[in-house]
Each structure stands twice: as C-alpha cells, then as structure tokens.
Amino acid sequence: MILAQQLLLGLLIGGIYGLAAAGLSLVFGVLKVLNVAHGELIMLGGYGAFWAVALLGIDPFASLLLVLPLSLLLGLALYWALFGFVVRADEETRVKNSLLIGFGLALALHALAVRLWTADERSIITPYGGAVISVGDLSIPVVRLLSLALAFALIGGLHLLLTHWRWGQAIRATADDWQAALLTGIDVRRAYLLAFAIGTGLAGAAGTLVSIGYSISPSIGLEWTLKALIVVVLAGLGSMIGTFVGGLFLGLAEAASAAAFGGPYREVVGLVIFVVVLVLRPRGLFGR
Amino acid sequence: MLEIRDLVAAYGDVRALSGVTLSVGSGEIVALLGPNGAGKSTLLKSIAGLLRPRAGAIRWEGEDLRSVGAHLIVERGLAMVPEGRRLFGSMTVEENLELGAFAARARPRKRANLDRVYALFPVLSERRRQIVRALSGGQQQMVAVGRALMTNPKLLMLDEPSLGLAPRLVRSILEALVEINRGGVAVFLVEQNVQAALTLAHRGYVLEAGRIVGEGRGADLLRDPHVRRAYLGPLA
C-alpha cells in the first residue's frame, strides 16, 4: 500500500516534469538550441508566483494568469537580447553557442534570485494546502492533483495551438525543415521567436506549479534542467503529448526506484533512463 | 520576368557560379541542363533567397531580389520545389499543402488552389490524411509540387523533380508541369533527364562548371551535337 501511495505521488510530480520538459523540447526541436538555463526560467516562474501570492495576496493557482504572460514577455526579451543571435549561426555552431549563453544566463539568473529572494527555500502555503482526497487507503493531496490537471490542460492547449493555429503549424514546419519553411513563405525568425517565447511561458507555468506543490530555491535550476532533459531524451522530439507521458513515466520510475532501493536512489533512475534510451532508441519513445 | 545577369555565387572559397546570365519570360517553360556539380541547384537557391550571391543581379519584374528575404520572395510569386522534395515529414499530405498557402498572397486562394492540386494529382486527394513520410517517392514529389503551387506562384522553379522516380512517374510529373504552365504559370526546370526536359521546354540553357555554355530553343538543343554527346550518350 505504501508502494501504491509512492507511485501515486510519483505520477503527480511526473505531470510537472512533463510540463517542464515541453518548453525545453519545443525550443530544442524548433531552434535546435539547447537552453541549459531552462531550469532557471522555471525557478524564476516559481518566484514570480511566490511574489504574486505574497505581495498581491491572490490565489496561487490564479497567479498563473500573471506568471504565464510575464514569462512569455521574458521569453521575447531573452530571444531579442541573446538567443536571436545564436540562431543566425549554422546548426553546429548553434548548439555550442547556445550552451555558452545558456550557462551564462543560468549563473546570472541564479545570482539575481539569491539577491532578490535570498538562498532560502520557499514554498507557497495555500489555505487548502493540507487537503487530501482519500480513495481506499490512498490519500491524494488536492493541491498536487490540481497541479497535475493544470499541467495536462496546458499541454493540451499547447497541442491545439501547434496543430490549429496558423503560426503553430508554422512552428512545426520550421522544426521539420526550416529551409522548406522559408520556401512556403514562413518567416522562420518569427517562428523561432514565438517558439522561444512559448517555451519560456511553459517554464514559468511549470515553476508556478513547483512553488505551489513543492518548494523552490535559487539553486533548483540545474536539477530541473536535468529532469526536463531526461524527459526530452526519453520521449523524443515532435509530440507534446508524448513529452507529457514521458514526464509521467519519469515520475513513476523515480518513485519505484526510491521504493525499491531507498530515497537516495530516486535521482539515479532518471540518469539510467537517459543513458539506456540514448543507447537503445536515440530518437526517444515517441520521437519522429 | 526573371532576369539574371553575371551572377557569381560561392560556398566559402569554392566558386559555384561564375557569371551566369539568363532569363525566364512570363508563360515560358525554360529548362536548365547540366551535369552534377555544374551549379544548377546553387542558381535556384540564389534565386529563392536561400543563398546570398557574391555578385551580379537577380531582377524579378524589375526589382532586385538579392536583399529580399526568402519568405518574402515567395510573396512576390516565385515558388521553388527543392531538390529531394524537403517535405514536412511528420505532417499529413493536407497539412503540407495547407502550409504552402501560408504566404499572404496565397491565403485568399487557398481553397481554390487546393482543389486545383487535387485535380492535378487525384491520388493526393485519396491520401490527404496520410503522413507524407509513408508515401511513395512519386507521391511525395507530387506533394512537393502541390505545396509550391499552393503559394500561388507566377514562376515555379523545380530542382530535379524526376530524380529517383520510375519513368512512368517522371512522365506524369512532367505532364503535370505542362498542365500547370497552361494555367499561366512560368516554369523553370532544372533537370538531368535531358530528353524529357527539352521535349517540353520552350527554351533551354546548358550550365557547365558555373557558366552557361549553350542556349537555344528546346528542339534545337535536342539536336545540338554537343548536347547529344554530353548528355544523351554516344549512341544517341
């Protein structure tokens, strides 16, 4: 029964892994740029929600309505200031340059967060924070269940955006073949900009959910970049629903290995998955 | 309509085009022939804006295209079917075709052009929900031509559309080009299949090592001894 409870909690955090990975996957798939500061963007989103709740006194989940658009704007700014220059290079140089810029950005954002919010761990306390739903012997924390549902809704919305919106289709076309996209009249630079902004928006949303159900500190960035990267490798590029499922899978796998080998081994399983997938199926489970 | 003068293009230090001059008039079918590495694809990429030429002029209806972005060249009515088709492999036939109508000039005519493409290639209509990667090479080529037509072009440029296709399919693609041309679209065709290209082209150019070494009416080039020796084999 304890195992079932642990797996349930794994599944709940897995939804956030999926959301965290979706942004990274979108940016990597479209811009061919690995944004290693993705975790720091998640961290910033978490603090954004923290501020919204602490300073404005709004409901933590409602803070998404603030954090999401602000993160989109932050994404636009970061693209204009930094990543827009990277995508002008050919694809080999792109990955190299994006790593340098990403690490620099990660360090800067980390320092900024320590200054603004100190290095202490924070989490958002909600009035309904302790509420649980009991199903048999399982107890489901309401806040985390809501987070999972929101993560799923956001991924579903993203999927609709990419399949039905004109520019969403343009973003997918650019991911498939940017030169062919140019030949159909798509302004590829704008597709890059939009994809990066949406990716940053998703990071902000993921951060909000992390700060509500779990906790944030200025140093969580690397950990979240790593989780997102593992999910991207596991799920492969090209399907946002697949990425979400990959996130759920990682959450379950972590919970299972923690149950089998003890808490310290929770993190190890992700890295094992990372290596095994790269060796056996480099394009990922749902990759195209 | 399209005027190219003294065009020079290079990849790094390697010259691909050294002073190419040619033109395509409205309503014409013009073939560009030449062996591998002659610079045919380079020329098309330069016109389409995928490659910046080093020198020379590319004029389209009087305007210099060299500083116009590739996606805006599409807006001016030039479409290109790239070598190797370059479809959006993870998408369906219809999604590929619809993306062809992304440009502002194409959007109002999307429905009509889609019907036109399906009339031209009825098999695509049957396969419209299939992922293009699952199609045969010939069908993929039809999608590539269809996607370019969806941009509502005045000039359609094709880079070796017959490459790797069975003769029967080559014929149906080329017949489609004649049909497209009858609808008022000029065609600029890069081909290694010289016989087929010159049979349908009004005029042709021969490109070798980055220079134009011959030009003339399609039928004349077909009789030209140099062309026959170089491209049709000693027995032709």
CSV table of C-alpha atoms in Angstrom, one decimal, chain B:
chain,number,residue,atom,x,y,z
B,1,MET,CA,10.0,38.4,-65.9
B,2,LEU,CA,13.1,36.9,-64.3
B,3,GLU,CA,16.4,38.4,-65.4
B,4,ILE,CA,19.7,37.1,-64.1
B,5,ARG,CA,22.9,38.9,-65.0
B,6,ASP,CA,26.5,37.9,-64.3
B,7,LEU,CA,25.6,36.0,-61.2
B,8,VAL,CA,28.5,34.8,-59.0
B,9,ALA,CA,28.0,32.5,-56.1
B,10,ALA,CA,30.3,30.6,-53.8
B,11,TYR,CA,30.4,28.3,-50.8
B,12,GLY,CA,33.3,29.7,-48.8
B,13,ASP,CA,36.2,29.7,-51.2
B,14,VAL,CA,34.6,27.3,-53.7
B,15,ARG,CA,33.1,29.1,-56.6
B,16,ALA,CA,29.8,27.5,-57.8
B,17,LEU,CA,28.6,30.1,-60.3
B,18,SER,CA,31.0,32.4,-62.3
B,19,GLY,CA,28.9,34.9,-64.1
B,20,VAL,CA,25.6,33.3,-65.2
B,21,THR,CA,23.2,35.3,-67.4
B,22,LEU,CA,19.8,34.0,-68.3
B,23,SER,CA,16.1,35.0,-68.3
B,24,VAL,CA,12.7,33.4,-68.0
B,25,GLY,CA,9.8,35.2,-69.6
B,26,SER,CA,6.2,35.1,-68.5
B,27,GLY,CA,4.4,31.9,-69.5
B,28,GLU,CA,7.5,30.2,-70.6
B,29,ILE,CA,8.9,26.7,-69.8
B,30,VAL,CA,12.7,27.1,-69.5
B,31,ALA,CA,14.9,24.1,-68.9
B,32,LEU,CA,18.4,24.3,-67.2
B,33,LEU,CA,20.6,21.4,-68.0
B,34,GLY,CA,24.0,20.4,-66.8
B,35,PRO,CA,26.0,17.7,-65.1
B,36,ASN,CA,26.2,17.2,-61.3
B,37,GLY,CA,28.2,20.0,-59.7
B,38,ALA,CA,27.6,22.5,-62.5
B,39,GLY,CA,25.9,24.9,-60.1
B,40,LYS,CA,22.2,24.3,-61.1
B,41,SER,CA,21.0,23.9,-57.5
B,42,THR,CA,23.1,26.9,-56.4
B,43,LEU,CA,21.5,29.0,-59.1
B,44,LEU,CA,18.0,28.1,-57.9
B,45,LYS,CA,18.9,28.6,-54.2
B,46,SER,CA,20.2,32.0,-55.1
B,47,ILE,CA,17.0,33.0,-56.8
B,48,ALA,CA,14.9,31.7,-54.0
B,49,GLY,CA,16.9,33.6,-51.4
B,50,LEU,CA,18.4,30.6,-49.6
B,51,LEU,CA,21.9,31.6,-50.7
B,52,ARG,CA,23.3,35.1,-51.0
B,53,PRO,CA,25.2,35.5,-54.3
B,54,ARG,CA,28.6,37.3,-54.3
B,55,ALA,CA,27.9,39.5,-57.3
B,56,GLY,CA,25.6,40.0,-60.2
B,57,ALA,CA,21.9,40.8,-60.3
B,58,ILE,CA,18.7,38.9,-59.9
B,59,ARG,CA,15.8,41.0,-61.2
B,60,TRP,CA,12.2,39.9,-60.8
B,61,GLU,CA,9.7,42.2,-62.5
B,62,GLY,CA,12.2,44.9,-62.3
B,63,GLU,CA,13.0,44.5,-58.6
B,64,ASP,CA,16.4,43.4,-57.3
B,65,LEU,CA,15.8,40.3,-55.2
B,66,ARG,CA,19.3,39.9,-53.7
B,67,SER,CA,18.4,41.7,-50.5
B,68,VAL,CA,14.9,40.2,-50.2
B,69,GLY,CA,14.4,37.5,-47.5
B,70,ALA,CA,13.5,34.0,-48.8
B,71,HIS,CA,10.0,34.1,-47.3
B,72,LEU,CA,9.3,37.5,-49.0
B,73,ILE,CA,10.4,36.2,-52.3
B,74,VAL,CA,7.6,33.7,-52.0
B,75,GLU,CA,5.2,36.6,-51.5
B,76,ARG,CA,6.4,38.0,-54.8
B,77,GLY,CA,5.2,35.0,-56.7
B,78,LEU,CA,8.3,32.8,-57.0
B,79,ALA,CA,8.0,29.3,-55.7
B,80,MET,CA,10.6,26.5,-55.6
B,81,VAL,CA,10.4,22.8,-55.4
B,82,PRO,CA,13.7,22.0,-53.8
B,83,GLU,CA,15.9,19.0,-54.6
B,84,GLY,CA,15.0,16.0,-52.5
B,85,ARG,CA,11.5,17.4,-52.0
B,86,ARG,CA,12.0,18.6,-48.5
B,87,LEU,CA,8.5,17.9,-47.2
B,88,PHE,CA,7.4,18.4,-43.7
B,89,GLY,CA,7.8,14.7,-42.9
B,90,SER,CA,5.9,14.5,-39.7
B,91,MET,CA,2.7,16.1,-41.2
B,92,THR,CA,-0.1,14.8,-43.4
B,93,VAL,CA,-0.4,15.5,-47.1
B,94,GLU,CA,-3.1,18.1,-46.5
B,95,GLU,CA,-1.1,19.9,-43.8
B,96,ASN,CA,1.9,20.1,-46.1
B,97,LEU,CA,-0.3,21.5,-48.9
B,98,GLU,CA,-2.1,24.0,-46.5
B,99,LEU,CA,1.3,25.2,-45.3
B,100,GLY,CA,2.0,26.1,-48.9
B,101,ALA,CA,-0.7,28.7,-48.6
B,102,PHE,CA,1.0,30.4,-45.6
B,103,ALA,CA,2.0,33.4,-47.6
B,104,ALA,CA,-0.4,36.4,-47.6
B,105,ARG,CA,-0.6,36.2,-51.5
B,106,ALA,CA,-1.8,32.6,-51.3
B,107,ARG,CA,-4.2,32.7,-48.4
B,108,PRO,CA,-7.3,34.1,-50.2
B,109,ARG,CA,-6.9,31.4,-52.9
B,110,LYS,CA,-6.2,28.5,-50.6
B,111,ARG,CA,-9.4,26.6,-51.2
B,112,ALA,CA,-9.3,27.1,-55.0
B,113,ASN,CA,-5.6,26.1,-55.2
B,114,LEU,CA,-6.2,23.1,-53.0
B,115,ASP,CA,-8.9,21.9,-55.4
B,116,ARG,CA,-6.5,22.6,-58.3
B,117,VAL,CA,-3.8,20.5,-56.8
B,118,TYR,CA,-6.2,17.6,-56.1
B,119,ALA,CA,-7.5,17.8,-59.6
B,120,LEU,CA,-3.9,17.7,-60.9
B,121,PHE,CA,-2.9,14.8,-58.6
B,122,PRO,CA,-6.1,12.9,-57.7
B,123,VAL,CA,-4.1,10.3,-55.7
B,124,LEU,CA,-3.2,13.1,-53.2
B,125,SER,CA,-6.8,13.6,-52.5
B,126,GLU,CA,-7.2,10.0,-51.6
B,127,ARG,CA,-4.2,10.2,-49.3
B,128,ARG,CA,-4.8,13.6,-47.8
B,129,ARG,CA,-4.9,12.3,-44.2
B,130,GLN,CA,-1.7,10.2,-44.5
B,131,ILE,CA,1.7,11.3,-43.1
B,132,VAL,CA,3.8,12.2,-46.1
B,133,ARG,CA,6.7,10.0,-44.9
B,134,ALA,CA,4.5,7.0,-45.6
B,135,LEU,CA,4.0,7.9,-49.3
B,136,SER,CA,6.0,6.6,-52.3
B,137,GLY,CA,8.7,8.8,-53.8
B,138,GLY,CA,6.5,9.8,-56.7
B,139,GLN,CA,3.6,10.8,-54.5
B,140,GLN,CA,6.0,12.8,-52.3
B,141,GLN,CA,7.1,14.6,-55.4
B,142,MET,CA,3.5,15.4,-56.2
B,143,VAL,CA,3.1,16.8,-52.7
B,144,ALA,CA,6.2,18.9,-53.2
B,145,VAL,CA,4.9,20.3,-56.5
B,146,GLY,CA,1.5,20.8,-55.0
B,147,ARG,CA,2.9,22.6,-52.0
B,148,ALA,CA,4.7,25.0,-54.3
B,149,LEU,CA,1.6,25.5,-56.3
B,150,MET,CA,-0.3,26.4,-53.2
B,151,THR,CA,1.9,29.5,-52.8
B,152,ASN,CA,0.0,30.8,-55.9
B,153,PRO,CA,3.2,31.4,-57.9
B,154,LYS,CA,3.8,33.2,-61.2
B,155,LEU,CA,7.0,31.3,-61.7
B,156,LEU,CA,7.5,27.7,-60.5
B,157,MET,CA,11.1,26.6,-60.1
B,158,LEU,CA,11.9,22.9,-59.8
B,159,ASP,CA,15.2,21.2,-58.9
B,160,GLU,CA,15.3,17.8,-60.5
B,161,PRO,CA,11.8,16.7,-59.9
B,162,SER,CA,12.4,13.4,-61.7
B,163,LEU,CA,15.3,12.3,-59.6
B,164,GLY,CA,14.9,8.8,-58.4
B,165,LEU,CA,11.5,8.2,-59.9
B,166,ALA,CA,10.3,5.5,-62.2
B,167,PRO,CA,9.9,6.5,-65.9
B,168,ARG,CA,6.1,6.3,-65.7
B,169,LEU,CA,6.1,8.7,-62.7
B,170,VAL,CA,8.5,11.0,-64.4
B,171,ARG,CA,6.1,11.3,-67.3
B,172,SER,CA,3.2,12.1,-65.1
B,173,ILE,CA,5.1,14.8,-63.1
B,174,LEU,CA,6.3,16.4,-66.3
B,175,GLU,CA,2.8,16.3,-67.9
B,176,ALA,CA,1.6,18.0,-64.7
B,177,LEU,CA,4.1,20.8,-65.4
B,178,VAL,CA,2.8,21.3,-68.9
B,179,GLU,CA,-0.7,21.5,-67.4
B,180,ILE,CA,0.4,24.0,-64.8
B,181,ASN,CA,2.1,26.0,-67.5
B,182,ARG,CA,-1.2,26.1,-69.5
B,183,GLY,CA,-2.7,27.7,-66.4
B,184,GLY,CA,-0.4,30.7,-66.9
B,185,VAL,CA,2.5,29.8,-64.6
B,186,ALA,CA,6.0,30.1,-65.9
B,187,VAL,CA,8.2,27.0,-65.3
B,188,PHE,CA,11.9,27.0,-64.7
B,189,LEU,CA,13.0,23.4,-64.7
B,190,VAL,CA,16.4,22.0,-63.6
B,191,GLU,CA,16.8,18.5,-65.0
B,192,GLN,CA,19.4,15.8,-65.7
B,193,ASN,CA,16.7,14.0,-67.7
B,194,VAL,CA,17.6,16.0,-70.8
B,195,GLN,CA,15.4,14.3,-73.3
B,196,ALA,CA,12.3,14.7,-71.2
B,197,ALA,CA,13.1,18.3,-70.2
B,198,LEU,CA,13.9,19.5,-73.7
B,199,THR,CA,10.8,17.9,-75.1
B,200,LEU,CA,8.5,20.0,-73.0
B,201,ALA,CA,10.6,23.2,-72.6
B,202,HIS,CA,10.3,26.2,-74.9
B,203,ARG,CA,13.9,27.1,-74.3
B,204,GLY,CA,16.9,25.7,-72.6
B,205,TYR,CA,20.2,26.6,-71.1
B,206,VAL,CA,23.2,24.4,-70.6
B,207,LEU,CA,25.3,25.1,-67.5
B,208,GLU,CA,28.7,23.6,-67.0
B,209,ALA,CA,31.2,24.4,-64.3
B,210,GLY,CA,29.3,27.5,-63.2
B,211,ARG,CA,29.0,29.0,-66.7
B,212,ILE,CA,26.3,29.0,-69.4
B,213,VAL,CA,27.8,27.1,-72.3
B,214,GLY,CA,24.8,26.8,-74.6
B,215,GLU,CA,21.3,28.1,-75.0
B,216,GLY,CA,18.5,27.8,-77.5
B,217,ARG,CA,15.0,26.5,-78.3
B,218,GLY,CA,14.3,23.1,-76.7
B,219,ALA,CA,14.1,21.3,-80.0
B,220,ASP,CA,17.3,22.9,-81.3
B,221,LEU,CA,19.2,22.0,-78.2
B,222,LEU,CA,18.0,18.4,-78.5
B,223,ARG,CA,19.6,18.3,-82.0
B,224,ASP,CA,22.8,20.1,-80.9
B,225,PRO,CA,25.7,17.6,-81.3
B,226,HIS,CA,27.5,18.9,-78.1
B,227,VAL,CA,24.4,18.4,-76.0
B,228,ARG,CA,23.8,15.0,-77.6
B,229,ARG,CA,27.3,13.8,-76.9
B,230,ALA,CA,27.4,15.2,-73.4
B,231,TYR,CA,24.0,14.3,-72.1
B,232,LEU,CA,22.4,11.6,-74.2
B,233,GLY,CA,25.4,9.3,-74.5
B,234,PRO,CA,27.5,8.3,-77.6
B,235,LEU,CA,24.7,6.2,-79.1
B,236,ALA,CA,22.0,8.9,-79.0
